[in-house]
Short mmCIF file of N, CA and C in Angstrom, two decimals:
data_model
loop_
_atom_site.label_atom_id
_atom_site.label_comp_id
_atom_site.label_asym_id
_atom_site.label_seq_id
_atom_site.Cartn_x
_atom_site.Cartn_y
_atom_site.Cartn_z
N LYS J 3 7.81 -2.99 -12.86
CA LYS J 3 6.81 -3.90 -12.28
C LYS J 3 5.80 -4.30 -13.36
N THR J 4 5.36 -3.32 -14.14
CA THR J 4 4.37 -3.62 -15.18
C THR J 4 4.92 -4.62 -16.17
N THR J 5 6.15 -4.41 -16.61
CA THR J 5 6.77 -5.32 -17.58
C THR J 5 6.91 -6.72 -16.98
N ALA J 6 7.32 -6.79 -15.73
CA ALA J 6 7.48 -8.10 -15.07
C ALA J 6 6.13 -8.82 -14.99
N LEU J 7 5.07 -8.11 -14.62
CA LEU J 7 3.74 -8.73 -14.54
C LEU J 7 3.25 -9.18 -15.91
N ARG J 8 3.48 -8.35 -16.93
CA ARG J 8 3.06 -8.72 -18.29
C ARG J 8 3.78 -9.98 -18.77
N GLU J 9 5.09 -10.02 -18.56
CA GLU J 9 5.87 -11.19 -18.99
C GLU J 9 5.45 -12.44 -18.23
N LEU J 10 5.19 -12.29 -16.95
CA LEU J 10 4.75 -13.43 -16.15
C LEU J 10 3.39 -13.94 -16.63
N ALA J 11 2.46 -13.03 -16.91
CA ALA J 11 1.14 -13.41 -17.43
C ALA J 11 1.29 -14.17 -18.74
N ASP J 12 2.12 -13.67 -19.63
CA ASP J 12 2.33 -14.31 -20.92
C ASP J 12 2.95 -15.70 -20.76
N GLN J 13 3.95 -15.82 -19.91
CA GLN J 13 4.60 -17.12 -19.70
C GLN J 13 3.66 -18.13 -19.06
N LEU J 14 2.89 -17.70 -18.06
CA LEU J 14 1.96 -18.62 -17.41
C LEU J 14 0.85 -19.05 -18.35
N ALA J 15 0.35 -18.12 -19.17
CA ALA J 15 -0.72 -18.46 -20.11
C ALA J 15 -0.23 -19.44 -21.17
N ASN J 16 1.05 -19.40 -21.48
CA ASN J 16 1.60 -20.32 -22.47
C ASN J 16 2.07 -21.62 -21.85
N ALA J 17 1.93 -21.77 -20.53
CA ALA J 17 2.43 -22.96 -19.83
C ALA J 17 1.60 -24.23 -20.06
N PRO J 18 0.33 -24.33 -20.21
CA PRO J 18 -0.70 -23.30 -20.12
C PRO J 18 -1.45 -23.35 -18.78
N TYR J 19 -1.57 -22.20 -18.16
CA TYR J 19 -2.44 -22.00 -17.00
C TYR J 19 -3.53 -21.02 -17.41
N ARG J 20 -4.69 -21.11 -16.77
CA ARG J 20 -5.77 -20.16 -17.03
C ARG J 20 -5.49 -18.89 -16.23
N ILE J 21 -5.32 -17.78 -16.93
CA ILE J 21 -4.92 -16.52 -16.32
C ILE J 21 -6.00 -15.48 -16.53
N ALA J 22 -6.34 -14.76 -15.46
CA ALA J 22 -7.19 -13.58 -15.56
C ALA J 22 -6.30 -12.39 -15.21
N LEU J 23 -6.16 -11.48 -16.16
CA LEU J 23 -5.32 -10.30 -15.99
C LEU J 23 -6.24 -9.11 -15.78
N ILE J 24 -6.17 -8.48 -14.62
CA ILE J 24 -7.02 -7.34 -14.30
C ILE J 24 -6.23 -6.09 -14.67
N ASP J 25 -6.66 -5.44 -15.74
CA ASP J 25 -5.93 -4.31 -16.33
C ASP J 25 -6.73 -3.03 -16.13
N THR J 26 -6.62 -2.44 -14.96
CA THR J 26 -7.44 -1.28 -14.61
C THR J 26 -7.10 -0.04 -15.43
N ARG J 27 -5.83 0.10 -15.84
CA ARG J 27 -5.40 1.32 -16.54
C ARG J 27 -4.94 1.07 -17.97
N TYR J 28 -5.34 -0.05 -18.55
CA TYR J 28 -5.01 -0.38 -19.93
C TYR J 28 -3.51 -0.45 -20.18
N GLU J 29 -2.76 -0.95 -19.20
CA GLU J 29 -1.32 -1.09 -19.34
C GLU J 29 -0.87 -2.55 -19.37
N LEU J 30 -1.40 -3.35 -18.47
CA LEU J 30 -0.92 -4.72 -18.31
C LEU J 30 -1.22 -5.60 -19.51
N GLY J 31 -2.39 -5.46 -20.07
CA GLY J 31 -2.81 -6.37 -21.13
C GLY J 31 -2.43 -5.94 -22.53
N TYR J 32 -1.75 -4.81 -22.66
CA TYR J 32 -1.42 -4.29 -23.98
C TYR J 32 -0.62 -5.30 -24.79
N GLY J 33 -1.17 -5.71 -25.93
CA GLY J 33 -0.48 -6.61 -26.83
C GLY J 33 -0.50 -8.07 -26.41
N LEU J 34 -1.12 -8.39 -25.30
CA LEU J 34 -1.17 -9.78 -24.86
C LEU J 34 -2.46 -10.44 -25.33
N SER J 35 -2.35 -11.66 -25.74
CA SER J 35 -3.54 -12.45 -26.09
C SER J 35 -3.15 -13.92 -26.01
N GLY J 36 -4.14 -14.73 -25.94
CA GLY J 36 -3.87 -16.16 -25.89
C GLY J 36 -5.10 -16.92 -25.46
N GLU J 37 -5.10 -18.18 -25.78
CA GLU J 37 -6.23 -19.04 -25.48
C GLU J 37 -6.50 -19.15 -23.99
N PHE J 38 -5.46 -19.05 -23.17
CA PHE J 38 -5.62 -19.24 -21.73
C PHE J 38 -5.51 -17.94 -20.94
N LEU J 39 -5.59 -16.80 -21.64
CA LEU J 39 -5.45 -15.50 -21.00
C LEU J 39 -6.70 -14.67 -21.24
N ASP J 40 -7.36 -14.27 -20.15
CA ASP J 40 -8.51 -13.38 -20.22
C ASP J 40 -8.12 -12.05 -19.61
N VAL J 41 -8.23 -10.98 -20.39
CA VAL J 41 -7.85 -9.64 -19.93
C VAL J 41 -9.12 -8.86 -19.62
N PHE J 42 -9.21 -8.37 -18.38
CA PHE J 42 -10.33 -7.55 -17.94
C PHE J 42 -9.87 -6.10 -17.96
N LYS J 43 -10.13 -5.40 -19.08
CA LYS J 43 -9.64 -4.04 -19.28
C LYS J 43 -10.60 -3.01 -18.70
N GLY J 44 -10.03 -2.07 -17.95
CA GLY J 44 -10.78 -0.93 -17.48
C GLY J 44 -11.64 -1.15 -16.25
N TYR J 45 -11.65 -2.33 -15.72
CA TYR J 45 -12.45 -2.61 -14.52
C TYR J 45 -11.67 -2.19 -13.28
N PRO J 46 -12.35 -1.64 -12.29
CA PRO J 46 -11.67 -1.47 -11.00
C PRO J 46 -11.24 -2.85 -10.50
N ARG J 47 -10.11 -2.91 -9.81
CA ARG J 47 -9.58 -4.20 -9.36
C ARG J 47 -10.61 -5.08 -8.66
N PRO J 48 -11.34 -4.55 -7.67
CA PRO J 48 -12.30 -5.43 -6.97
C PRO J 48 -13.35 -6.03 -7.90
N ILE J 49 -13.87 -5.25 -8.81
CA ILE J 49 -14.90 -5.76 -9.73
C ILE J 49 -14.30 -6.75 -10.71
N GLY J 50 -13.14 -6.42 -11.25
CA GLY J 50 -12.47 -7.33 -12.19
C GLY J 50 -12.11 -8.66 -11.55
N MET J 51 -11.59 -8.61 -10.32
CA MET J 51 -11.23 -9.85 -9.63
C MET J 51 -12.46 -10.70 -9.32
N GLU J 52 -13.53 -10.05 -8.90
CA GLU J 52 -14.76 -10.80 -8.60
C GLU J 52 -15.33 -11.44 -9.86
N MET J 53 -15.41 -10.66 -10.95
CA MET J 53 -15.93 -11.21 -12.20
C MET J 53 -15.07 -12.37 -12.69
N ALA J 54 -13.76 -12.18 -12.66
CA ALA J 54 -12.86 -13.22 -13.15
C ALA J 54 -13.01 -14.51 -12.34
N THR J 55 -13.06 -14.37 -11.03
CA THR J 55 -13.16 -15.54 -10.16
C THR J 55 -14.47 -16.27 -10.36
N ARG J 56 -15.55 -15.52 -10.50
CA ARG J 56 -16.87 -16.15 -10.62
C ARG J 56 -17.12 -16.75 -11.99
N VAL J 57 -16.62 -16.10 -13.04
CA VAL J 57 -17.01 -16.46 -14.40
C VAL J 57 -15.96 -17.26 -15.16
N MET J 58 -14.68 -16.97 -14.96
CA MET J 58 -13.65 -17.53 -15.83
C MET J 58 -12.91 -18.74 -15.25
N ASN J 59 -13.06 -19.02 -13.97
CA ASN J 59 -12.37 -20.14 -13.33
C ASN J 59 -10.85 -20.10 -13.57
N PRO J 60 -10.21 -18.95 -13.25
CA PRO J 60 -8.77 -18.87 -13.48
C PRO J 60 -7.98 -19.66 -12.43
N GLN J 61 -6.78 -20.02 -12.80
CA GLN J 61 -5.86 -20.60 -11.83
C GLN J 61 -5.03 -19.50 -11.17
N PHE J 62 -4.82 -18.41 -11.90
CA PHE J 62 -4.11 -17.24 -11.40
C PHE J 62 -4.87 -15.98 -11.77
N VAL J 63 -4.92 -15.02 -10.85
CA VAL J 63 -5.36 -13.67 -11.14
C VAL J 63 -4.12 -12.79 -10.98
N ILE J 64 -3.86 -11.96 -11.99
CA ILE J 64 -2.72 -11.06 -11.95
C ILE J 64 -3.23 -9.63 -12.03
N CYS J 65 -2.75 -8.78 -11.12
CA CYS J 65 -3.14 -7.37 -11.14
C CYS J 65 -1.99 -6.54 -10.60
N ASP J 66 -2.12 -5.23 -10.76
CA ASP J 66 -1.06 -4.35 -10.28
C ASP J 66 -1.55 -3.49 -9.12
N GLU J 67 -0.61 -3.00 -8.37
CA GLU J 67 -0.79 -1.97 -7.36
C GLU J 67 -1.92 -2.19 -6.36
N ILE J 68 -1.84 -3.25 -5.62
CA ILE J 68 -2.77 -3.47 -4.50
C ILE J 68 -2.48 -2.41 -3.45
N SER J 69 -3.51 -1.65 -3.06
CA SER J 69 -3.24 -0.59 -2.08
C SER J 69 -4.41 -0.29 -1.15
N THR J 70 -5.63 -0.62 -1.54
CA THR J 70 -6.79 -0.23 -0.74
C THR J 70 -7.38 -1.44 -0.01
N GLU J 71 -8.19 -1.15 0.98
CA GLU J 71 -8.89 -2.22 1.70
C GLU J 71 -9.80 -3.00 0.75
N ALA J 72 -10.43 -2.31 -0.21
CA ALA J 72 -11.30 -2.99 -1.19
C ALA J 72 -10.47 -3.95 -2.05
N ASP J 73 -9.27 -3.51 -2.46
CA ASP J 73 -8.38 -4.40 -3.20
C ASP J 73 -8.04 -5.63 -2.35
N ALA J 74 -7.69 -5.39 -1.09
CA ALA J 74 -7.30 -6.48 -0.20
C ALA J 74 -8.44 -7.48 0.00
N ARG J 75 -9.66 -6.98 0.17
CA ARG J 75 -10.81 -7.90 0.33
C ARG J 75 -10.98 -8.75 -0.93
N SER J 76 -10.78 -8.15 -2.09
CA SER J 76 -10.93 -8.90 -3.34
C SER J 76 -9.83 -9.95 -3.51
N VAL J 77 -8.61 -9.59 -3.14
CA VAL J 77 -7.52 -10.55 -3.20
C VAL J 77 -7.80 -11.71 -2.25
N LEU J 78 -8.26 -11.39 -1.05
CA LEU J 78 -8.58 -12.43 -0.07
C LEU J 78 -9.70 -13.33 -0.58
N GLN J 79 -10.70 -12.76 -1.23
CA GLN J 79 -11.79 -13.55 -1.80
C GLN J 79 -11.27 -14.49 -2.88
N CYS J 80 -10.39 -13.99 -3.76
CA CYS J 80 -9.79 -14.85 -4.78
C CYS J 80 -9.06 -16.01 -4.13
N ALA J 81 -8.21 -15.69 -3.16
CA ALA J 81 -7.42 -16.73 -2.49
C ALA J 81 -8.33 -17.73 -1.78
N SER J 82 -9.40 -17.24 -1.18
CA SER J 82 -10.34 -18.13 -0.48
C SER J 82 -11.08 -19.04 -1.46
N SER J 83 -11.13 -18.63 -2.72
CA SER J 83 -11.78 -19.43 -3.76
C SER J 83 -10.80 -20.40 -4.42
N GLY J 84 -9.56 -20.42 -3.94
CA GLY J 84 -8.58 -21.33 -4.50
C GLY J 84 -7.80 -20.78 -5.67
N VAL J 85 -7.90 -19.48 -5.92
CA VAL J 85 -7.21 -18.85 -7.04
C VAL J 85 -5.94 -18.19 -6.51
N ALA J 86 -4.81 -18.49 -7.12
CA ALA J 86 -3.55 -17.85 -6.74
C ALA J 86 -3.53 -16.43 -7.28
N VAL J 87 -2.99 -15.50 -6.49
CA VAL J 87 -2.95 -14.09 -6.87
C VAL J 87 -1.51 -13.64 -6.99
N ILE J 88 -1.22 -12.97 -8.09
CA ILE J 88 0.08 -12.35 -8.31
C ILE J 88 -0.21 -10.86 -8.46
N ALA J 89 0.43 -10.04 -7.65
CA ALA J 89 0.12 -8.62 -7.65
C ALA J 89 1.36 -7.81 -7.32
N SER J 90 1.32 -6.54 -7.67
CA SER J 90 2.38 -5.62 -7.27
C SER J 90 1.84 -4.65 -6.23
N ALA J 91 2.76 -4.01 -5.54
CA ALA J 91 2.41 -2.99 -4.55
C ALA J 91 3.61 -2.05 -4.43
N HIS J 92 3.35 -0.83 -4.03
CA HIS J 92 4.42 0.14 -3.85
C HIS J 92 4.97 0.07 -2.44
N GLY J 93 6.28 0.01 -2.33
CA GLY J 93 6.95 0.02 -1.03
C GLY J 93 8.44 -0.14 -1.24
N GLY J 94 9.21 0.52 -0.43
CA GLY J 94 10.65 0.45 -0.57
C GLY J 94 11.27 -0.79 0.03
N SER J 95 10.49 -1.48 0.87
CA SER J 95 11.02 -2.66 1.56
C SER J 95 9.85 -3.49 2.06
N PRO J 96 10.11 -4.73 2.48
CA PRO J 96 9.03 -5.51 3.10
C PRO J 96 8.46 -4.82 4.33
N GLU J 97 9.31 -4.08 5.08
CA GLU J 97 8.82 -3.34 6.24
C GLU J 97 7.78 -2.31 5.82
N ASP J 98 8.05 -1.60 4.72
CA ASP J 98 7.10 -0.61 4.22
C ASP J 98 5.78 -1.28 3.86
N LEU J 99 5.85 -2.42 3.23
CA LEU J 99 4.63 -3.12 2.82
C LEU J 99 3.82 -3.58 4.03
N CYS J 100 4.50 -4.07 5.05
CA CYS J 100 3.75 -4.59 6.20
C CYS J 100 3.12 -3.46 7.01
N ARG J 101 3.56 -2.24 6.80
CA ARG J 101 2.95 -1.09 7.49
C ARG J 101 1.68 -0.61 6.79
N GLN J 102 1.44 -1.09 5.58
CA GLN J 102 0.21 -0.73 4.87
C GLN J 102 -0.89 -1.69 5.33
N ALA J 103 -1.93 -1.12 5.91
CA ALA J 103 -2.98 -1.94 6.54
C ALA J 103 -3.55 -2.98 5.58
N ALA J 104 -3.82 -2.61 4.35
CA ALA J 104 -4.43 -3.55 3.40
C ALA J 104 -3.49 -4.73 3.14
N LEU J 105 -2.23 -4.45 2.92
CA LEU J 105 -1.27 -5.52 2.64
C LEU J 105 -0.99 -6.35 3.88
N ASN J 106 -0.86 -5.72 5.02
CA ASN J 106 -0.60 -6.46 6.24
C ASN J 106 -1.71 -7.46 6.51
N SER J 107 -2.94 -7.07 6.22
CA SER J 107 -4.07 -7.98 6.38
C SER J 107 -3.89 -9.23 5.50
N LEU J 108 -3.45 -9.03 4.29
CA LEU J 108 -3.23 -10.16 3.37
C LEU J 108 -2.08 -11.03 3.86
N PHE J 109 -1.02 -10.40 4.37
CA PHE J 109 0.10 -11.17 4.91
C PHE J 109 -0.35 -12.00 6.10
N ARG J 110 -1.14 -11.41 6.98
CA ARG J 110 -1.61 -12.12 8.17
C ARG J 110 -2.49 -13.31 7.80
N HIS J 111 -3.21 -13.21 6.67
CA HIS J 111 -4.05 -14.32 6.22
C HIS J 111 -3.26 -15.34 5.39
N GLY J 112 -1.98 -15.10 5.19
CA GLY J 112 -1.14 -16.05 4.46
C GLY J 112 -1.42 -16.11 2.97
N VAL J 113 -1.95 -15.02 2.39
CA VAL J 113 -2.29 -15.02 0.97
C VAL J 113 -1.04 -15.08 0.10
N PHE J 114 0.00 -14.35 0.48
CA PHE J 114 1.23 -14.32 -0.31
C PHE J 114 2.31 -15.11 0.40
N ARG J 115 3.00 -15.97 -0.34
CA ARG J 115 4.08 -16.77 0.23
C ARG J 115 5.45 -16.30 -0.21
N THR J 116 5.47 -15.44 -1.24
CA THR J 116 6.73 -14.94 -1.77
C THR J 116 6.59 -13.46 -2.10
N LEU J 117 7.60 -12.67 -1.73
CA LEU J 117 7.71 -11.28 -2.15
C LEU J 117 8.93 -11.17 -3.05
N VAL J 118 8.82 -10.36 -4.08
CA VAL J 118 9.98 -10.05 -4.92
C VAL J 118 10.13 -8.54 -4.90
N GLN J 119 11.24 -8.09 -4.37
CA GLN J 119 11.51 -6.65 -4.31
C GLN J 119 12.33 -6.29 -5.54
N LEU J 120 11.84 -5.34 -6.33
CA LEU J 120 12.55 -4.86 -7.51
C LEU J 120 13.13 -3.49 -7.20
N HIS J 121 14.39 -3.29 -7.53
CA HIS J 121 15.01 -1.99 -7.34
C HIS J 121 16.21 -1.88 -8.28
N ARG J 122 16.71 -0.68 -8.43
CA ARG J 122 17.87 -0.46 -9.29
C ARG J 122 19.12 -0.23 -8.45
N ARG J 123 20.20 -0.85 -8.87
CA ARG J 123 21.50 -0.64 -8.25
C ARG J 123 22.51 -0.46 -9.36
N ASP J 124 23.19 0.70 -9.37
CA ASP J 124 24.17 1.01 -10.42
C ASP J 124 23.57 0.87 -11.81
N GLY J 125 22.30 1.30 -11.96
CA GLY J 125 21.63 1.27 -13.25
C GLY J 125 21.08 -0.08 -13.66
N GLN J 126 21.31 -1.10 -12.86
CA GLN J 126 20.84 -2.45 -13.17
C GLN J 126 19.63 -2.81 -12.33
N LEU J 127 18.67 -3.50 -12.94
CA LEU J 127 17.51 -3.99 -12.20
C LEU J 127 17.94 -5.17 -11.33
N VAL J 128 17.64 -5.08 -10.05
CA VAL J 128 18.01 -6.11 -9.09
C VAL J 128 16.72 -6.59 -8.42
N HIS J 129 16.63 -7.87 -8.17
CA HIS J 129 15.48 -8.41 -7.45
C HIS J 129 15.97 -9.20 -6.23
N THR J 130 15.20 -9.07 -5.17
CA THR J 130 15.47 -9.81 -3.94
C THR J 130 14.22 -10.59 -3.58
N PHE J 131 14.37 -11.87 -3.34
CA PHE J 131 13.25 -12.73 -3.00
C PHE J 131 13.14 -12.87 -1.49
N TYR J 132 11.89 -12.82 -0.98
CA TYR J 132 11.59 -13.08 0.42
C TYR J 132 10.55 -14.18 0.46
N CYS J 133 10.70 -15.12 1.39
CA CYS J 133 9.76 -16.23 1.54
C CYS J 133 9.08 -16.13 2.90
N ASP J 134 7.79 -16.44 2.93
CA ASP J 134 7.02 -16.43 4.17
C ASP J 134 7.39 -17.66 4.98
N ARG J 135 7.78 -17.43 6.22
CA ARG J 135 8.09 -18.51 7.14
C ARG J 135 7.30 -18.30 8.43
N GLY J 136 5.99 -18.54 8.34
CA GLY J 136 5.14 -18.49 9.52
C GLY J 136 5.04 -17.12 10.18
N GLY J 137 4.92 -16.09 9.39
CA GLY J 137 4.75 -14.75 9.94
C GLY J 137 5.99 -13.88 9.86
N VAL J 138 7.02 -14.39 9.21
CA VAL J 138 8.26 -13.64 9.05
C VAL J 138 8.70 -13.76 7.59
N TRP J 139 9.03 -12.61 6.95
CA TRP J 139 9.60 -12.64 5.61
C TRP J 139 11.10 -12.87 5.75
N ILE J 140 11.59 -13.96 5.19
CA ILE J 140 13.01 -14.32 5.25
C ILE J 140 13.60 -14.14 3.85
N ARG J 141 14.73 -13.44 3.77
CA ARG J 141 15.40 -13.30 2.48
C ARG J 141 15.82 -14.68 1.98
N ALA J 142 15.52 -14.96 0.73
CA ALA J 142 15.82 -16.27 0.16
C ALA J 142 17.32 -16.48 -0.01
N ASP J 143 18.10 -15.40 -0.05
CA ASP J 143 19.55 -15.56 -0.22
C ASP J 143 20.27 -15.79 1.10
N GLY J 144 19.51 -15.88 2.20
CA GLY J 144 20.09 -16.20 3.49
C GLY J 144 20.64 -15.02 4.27
N ARG J 145 20.66 -13.83 3.67
CA ARG J 145 21.14 -12.66 4.42
C ARG J 145 20.21 -12.39 5.58
N ASP J 146 20.76 -11.86 6.63
CA ASP J 146 19.99 -11.68 7.86
C ASP J 146 19.29 -10.33 7.90
N ASN J 147 18.16 -10.23 7.25
CA ASN J 147 17.28 -9.07 7.47
C ASN J 147 15.84 -9.52 7.26
N SER J 148 15.42 -10.40 8.14
CA SER J 148 14.05 -10.89 8.10
C SER J 148 13.11 -9.82 8.63
N VAL J 149 11.83 -9.95 8.27
CA VAL J 149 10.82 -8.96 8.65
C VAL J 149 9.63 -9.68 9.25
N ASP J 150 9.33 -9.42 10.52
CA ASP J 150 8.15 -9.97 11.16
C ASP J 150 6.98 -9.09 10.75
N TYR J 151 6.04 -9.65 9.98
CA TYR J 151 4.94 -8.82 9.48
C TYR J 151 3.68 -8.93 10.30
N GLY J 152 3.71 -9.66 11.39
CA GLY J 152 2.61 -9.54 12.33
C GLY J 152 1.64 -10.68 12.44
N ARG J 153 1.81 -11.78 11.76
CA ARG J 153 0.86 -12.87 11.93
C ARG J 153 0.85 -13.32 13.39
N HIS J 154 2.01 -13.20 14.04
CA HIS J 154 2.13 -13.59 15.45
C HIS J 154 2.59 -12.39 16.28
N GLY J 155 2.16 -11.19 15.91
CA GLY J 155 2.63 -9.96 16.57
C GLY J 155 3.48 -9.20 15.59
N GLY J 156 4.49 -8.49 16.04
CA GLY J 156 5.42 -7.81 15.14
C GLY J 156 4.84 -6.54 14.58
N CYS J 157 5.02 -6.32 13.30
CA CYS J 157 4.65 -5.07 12.65
C CYS J 157 3.16 -4.82 12.77
N ASP J 158 2.78 -3.77 13.41
CA ASP J 158 1.38 -3.40 13.59
C ASP J 158 1.16 -2.02 13.01
N PRO J 159 0.50 -1.92 11.82
CA PRO J 159 0.36 -0.62 11.18
C PRO J 159 -0.39 0.39 12.02
N SER J 160 -1.22 -0.04 12.93
CA SER J 160 -1.97 0.90 13.77
C SER J 160 -1.09 1.49 14.85
N ALA J 161 0.09 0.91 15.10
CA ALA J 161 0.96 1.39 16.16
C ALA J 161 1.82 2.57 15.72
N ASP J 162 1.75 2.93 14.41
CA ASP J 162 2.57 4.03 13.91
C ASP J 162 2.07 5.38 14.37
N GLY J 163 0.89 5.44 14.95
CA GLY J 163 0.36 6.69 15.47
C GLY J 163 -0.48 7.34 14.48
#
């Protein structure tokens, strides 16, 4: 995930788009630089995202491991300000992600339109794309395992007990 986010940040910055990379653990921004890339090293995600959005006028904010309500509020604030957010999160499937209250909140607000699931199969890195279709994650390859994440009902993280 870290390598994918780093490569994406580098490619977007060279496109050129204005990128703010929130590097809380000094991993994402290692070795990256560029005229259109601002790296916020060592800041907690919420503070880094707020500073980047207010001061740098990025077109994209990239960060890793969204997991807390504070992270989710910051992502929502970025999106509400017109900044696209690219982020990673831990989960074995879209169902796992929608059960996390912070992420489900972002899904319900329509912040993310695409999920990319990374996993290994037979030693090879495999990715599966899911697209948001009005409250349901649909596999982009057409296979039938869509996930209702709750914009119109469906997955409710509070119902897990």
